[in-house]
Coordinates of C-alpha atoms in Angstrom, one line a residue:
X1 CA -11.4 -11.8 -102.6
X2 CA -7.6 -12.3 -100.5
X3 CA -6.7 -8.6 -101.9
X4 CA -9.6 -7.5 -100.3
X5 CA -9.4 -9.5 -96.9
X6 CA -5.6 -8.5 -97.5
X7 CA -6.6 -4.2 -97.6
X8 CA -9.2 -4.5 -95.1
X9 CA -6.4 -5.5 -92.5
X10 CA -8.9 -7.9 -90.7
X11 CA -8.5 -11.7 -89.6
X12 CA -8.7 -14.0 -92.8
X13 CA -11.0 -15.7 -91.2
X14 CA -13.5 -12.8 -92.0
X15 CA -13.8 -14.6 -95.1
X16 CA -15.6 -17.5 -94.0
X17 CA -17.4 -15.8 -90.4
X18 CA -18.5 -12.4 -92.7
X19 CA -18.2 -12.8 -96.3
X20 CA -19.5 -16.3 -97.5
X21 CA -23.0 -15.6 -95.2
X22 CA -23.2 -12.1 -97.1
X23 CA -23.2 -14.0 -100.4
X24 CA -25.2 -17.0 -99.2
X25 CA -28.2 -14.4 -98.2
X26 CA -27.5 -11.8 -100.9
X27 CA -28.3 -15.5 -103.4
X28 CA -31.3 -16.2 -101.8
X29 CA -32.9 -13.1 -101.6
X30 CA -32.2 -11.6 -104.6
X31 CA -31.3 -14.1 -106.6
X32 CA -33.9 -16.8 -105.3
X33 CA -31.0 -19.7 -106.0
X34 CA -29.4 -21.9 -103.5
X35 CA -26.5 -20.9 -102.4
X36 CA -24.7 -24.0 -101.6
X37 CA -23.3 -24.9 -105.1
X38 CA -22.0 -21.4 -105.6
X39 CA -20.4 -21.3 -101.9
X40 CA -18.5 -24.2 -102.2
X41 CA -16.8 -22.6 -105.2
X42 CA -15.5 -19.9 -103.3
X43 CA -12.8 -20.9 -101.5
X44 CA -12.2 -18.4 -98.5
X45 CA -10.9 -20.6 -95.8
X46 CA -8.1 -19.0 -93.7
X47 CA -5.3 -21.5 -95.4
X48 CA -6.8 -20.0 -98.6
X49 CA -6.6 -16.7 -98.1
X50 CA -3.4 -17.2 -96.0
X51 CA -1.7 -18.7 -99.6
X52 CA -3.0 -16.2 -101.7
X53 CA -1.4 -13.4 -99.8
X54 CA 1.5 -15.1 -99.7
X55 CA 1.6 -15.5 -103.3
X56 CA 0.8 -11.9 -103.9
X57 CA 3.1 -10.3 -101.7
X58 CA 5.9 -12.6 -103.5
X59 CA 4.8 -11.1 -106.9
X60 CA 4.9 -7.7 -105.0
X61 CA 8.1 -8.2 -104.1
X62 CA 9.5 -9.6 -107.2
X63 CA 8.0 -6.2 -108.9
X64 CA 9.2 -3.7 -106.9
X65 CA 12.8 -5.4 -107.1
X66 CA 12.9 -5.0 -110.6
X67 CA 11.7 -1.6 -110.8
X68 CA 14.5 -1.1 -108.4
X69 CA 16.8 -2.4 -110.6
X70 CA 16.4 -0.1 -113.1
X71 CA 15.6 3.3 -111.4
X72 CA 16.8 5.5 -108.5
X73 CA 15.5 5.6 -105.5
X74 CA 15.6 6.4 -101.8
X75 CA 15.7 4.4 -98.3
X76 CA 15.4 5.1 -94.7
X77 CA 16.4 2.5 -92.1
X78 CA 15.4 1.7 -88.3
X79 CA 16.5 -0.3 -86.9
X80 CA 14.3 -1.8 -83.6
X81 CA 15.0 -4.6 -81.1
X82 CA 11.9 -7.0 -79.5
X83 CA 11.2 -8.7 -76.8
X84 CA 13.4 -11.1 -76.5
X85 CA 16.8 -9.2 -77.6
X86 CA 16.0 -10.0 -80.9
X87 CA 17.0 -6.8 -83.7
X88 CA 14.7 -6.1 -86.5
X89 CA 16.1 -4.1 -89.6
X90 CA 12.9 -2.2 -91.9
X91 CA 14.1 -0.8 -95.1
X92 CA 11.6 1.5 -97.2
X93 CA 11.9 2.4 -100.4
X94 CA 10.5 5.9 -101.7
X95 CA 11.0 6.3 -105.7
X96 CA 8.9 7.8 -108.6
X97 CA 7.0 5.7 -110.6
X98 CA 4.6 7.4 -113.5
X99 CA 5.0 11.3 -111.8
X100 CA 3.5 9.8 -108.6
X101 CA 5.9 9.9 -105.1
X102 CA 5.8 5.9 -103.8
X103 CA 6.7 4.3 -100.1
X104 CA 7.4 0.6 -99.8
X105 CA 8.4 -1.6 -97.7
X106 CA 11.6 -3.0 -99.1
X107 CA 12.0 -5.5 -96.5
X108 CA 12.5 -6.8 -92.7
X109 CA 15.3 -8.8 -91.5
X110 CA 16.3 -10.1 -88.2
X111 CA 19.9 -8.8 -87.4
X112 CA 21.7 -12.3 -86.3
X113 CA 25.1 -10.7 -85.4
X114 CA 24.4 -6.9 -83.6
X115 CA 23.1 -3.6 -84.1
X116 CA 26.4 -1.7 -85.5
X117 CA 26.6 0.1 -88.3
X118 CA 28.4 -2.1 -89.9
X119 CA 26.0 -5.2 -89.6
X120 CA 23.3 -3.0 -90.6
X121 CA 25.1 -2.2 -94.0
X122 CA 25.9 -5.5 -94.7
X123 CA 22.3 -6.8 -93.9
X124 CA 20.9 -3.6 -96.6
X125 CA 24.0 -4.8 -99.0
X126 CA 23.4 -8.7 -99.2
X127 CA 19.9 -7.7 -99.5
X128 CA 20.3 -5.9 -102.5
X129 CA 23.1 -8.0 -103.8
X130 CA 20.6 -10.5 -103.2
X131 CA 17.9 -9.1 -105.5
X132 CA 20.4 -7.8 -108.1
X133 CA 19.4 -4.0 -107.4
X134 CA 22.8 -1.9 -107.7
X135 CA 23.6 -0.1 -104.6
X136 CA 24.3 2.7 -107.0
X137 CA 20.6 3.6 -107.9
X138 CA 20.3 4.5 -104.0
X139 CA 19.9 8.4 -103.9
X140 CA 19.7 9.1 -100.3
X141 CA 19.3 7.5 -97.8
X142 CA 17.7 8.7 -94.3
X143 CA 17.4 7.1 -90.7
X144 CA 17.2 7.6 -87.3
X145 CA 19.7 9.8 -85.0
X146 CA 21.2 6.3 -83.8
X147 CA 24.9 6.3 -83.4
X148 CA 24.5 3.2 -84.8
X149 CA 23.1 4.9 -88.1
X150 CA 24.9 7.7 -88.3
X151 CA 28.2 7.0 -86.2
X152 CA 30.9 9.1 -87.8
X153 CA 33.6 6.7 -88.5
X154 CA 31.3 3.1 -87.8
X155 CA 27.7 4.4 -88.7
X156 CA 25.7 3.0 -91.5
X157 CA 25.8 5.7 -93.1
X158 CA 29.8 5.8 -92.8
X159 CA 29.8 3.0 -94.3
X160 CA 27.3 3.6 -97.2
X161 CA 29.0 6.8 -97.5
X162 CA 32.6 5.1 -97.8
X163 CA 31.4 2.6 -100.6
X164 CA 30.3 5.8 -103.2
X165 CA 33.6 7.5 -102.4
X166 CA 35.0 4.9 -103.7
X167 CA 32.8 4.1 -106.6
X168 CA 33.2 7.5 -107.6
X169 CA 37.1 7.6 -107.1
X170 CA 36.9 4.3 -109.6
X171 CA 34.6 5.7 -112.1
X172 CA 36.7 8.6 -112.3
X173 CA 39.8 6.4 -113.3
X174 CA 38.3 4.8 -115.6

């Protein structure tokens, strides 16, 4: 039931205001039981539900990293800033997985130092340092028209482009 209160995009309350009456009167008209035994089984309060997306996002998360360990893929950043000052970096990921295209949201990270290039690499690198998914496997990479993105000499992509340089220049060596 939280997957489906989780797709339908609505409050988790819906659970308890929406789908706990539908059953209660779906039990006693068709079925001709009481309900109350059965609905107190169900747990759909909001904390419930709340938890249980939690827990699946986490597994989410955990699965896509690994995939991502293993496989090439592609990002895009944007980078946005709140009310409140406050800078927001989105990565998504787009890779194949069985012939199919896919688009995930990688993560979302507050940016605690600034919006420059270089704090926007470092945020994607820990991340991925983090989750033990080789910067290597990234493809392409796309993003806004930013200076802050694509800054020549102190862009992001600068500096994403600097690191494979000198991958490559190492691999070569060796």
């Amino acid at each position: 039931m939280s997957r489906l209160i989780a797709k339908s995009g609505k409050p988790h309350t819906i659970g308890e205001q929406l789908i706990l009456p539908a059953i209660e009167e779906v039990l006693k008209t068709v079925l001709h039981k009481p309900a109350y035994d059965i609905l107190k089984r169900i747990p759909l309060s909001n904390n419930t539900v709340q938890r249980r997306i939690d827990e699946l996002s986490h597994d989410f998360e955990s699965f896509l990293c690994n995939y991502l360990q293993t496989n090439h893929f592609s990002i895009q950043l944007n980078e946005s800033t709140l009310p409140g000052n406050e800078a927001l970096l989105l990565a998504y990921v787009r890779f194949v997985m069985d012939q199919e295209i896919h688009e995930e949201l990688l993560f979302a990270r507050t940016l605690t130092t600034n919006t420059k290039g270089e704090s926007i690499f470092n945020a994607l690198k820990d991340y991925l340092i983090e989750k033990v998914i080789p910067l290597s496997n990234i493809i392409s990479a796309a993003a806004d028209g930013a200076p802050a993105m694509f800054g020549r000499y102190r862009g992001f992509i600068a500096y994403l482009t600097d690191l494979f340089t000198k991958f490559n220049e190492v691999n070569l060596q060796l």
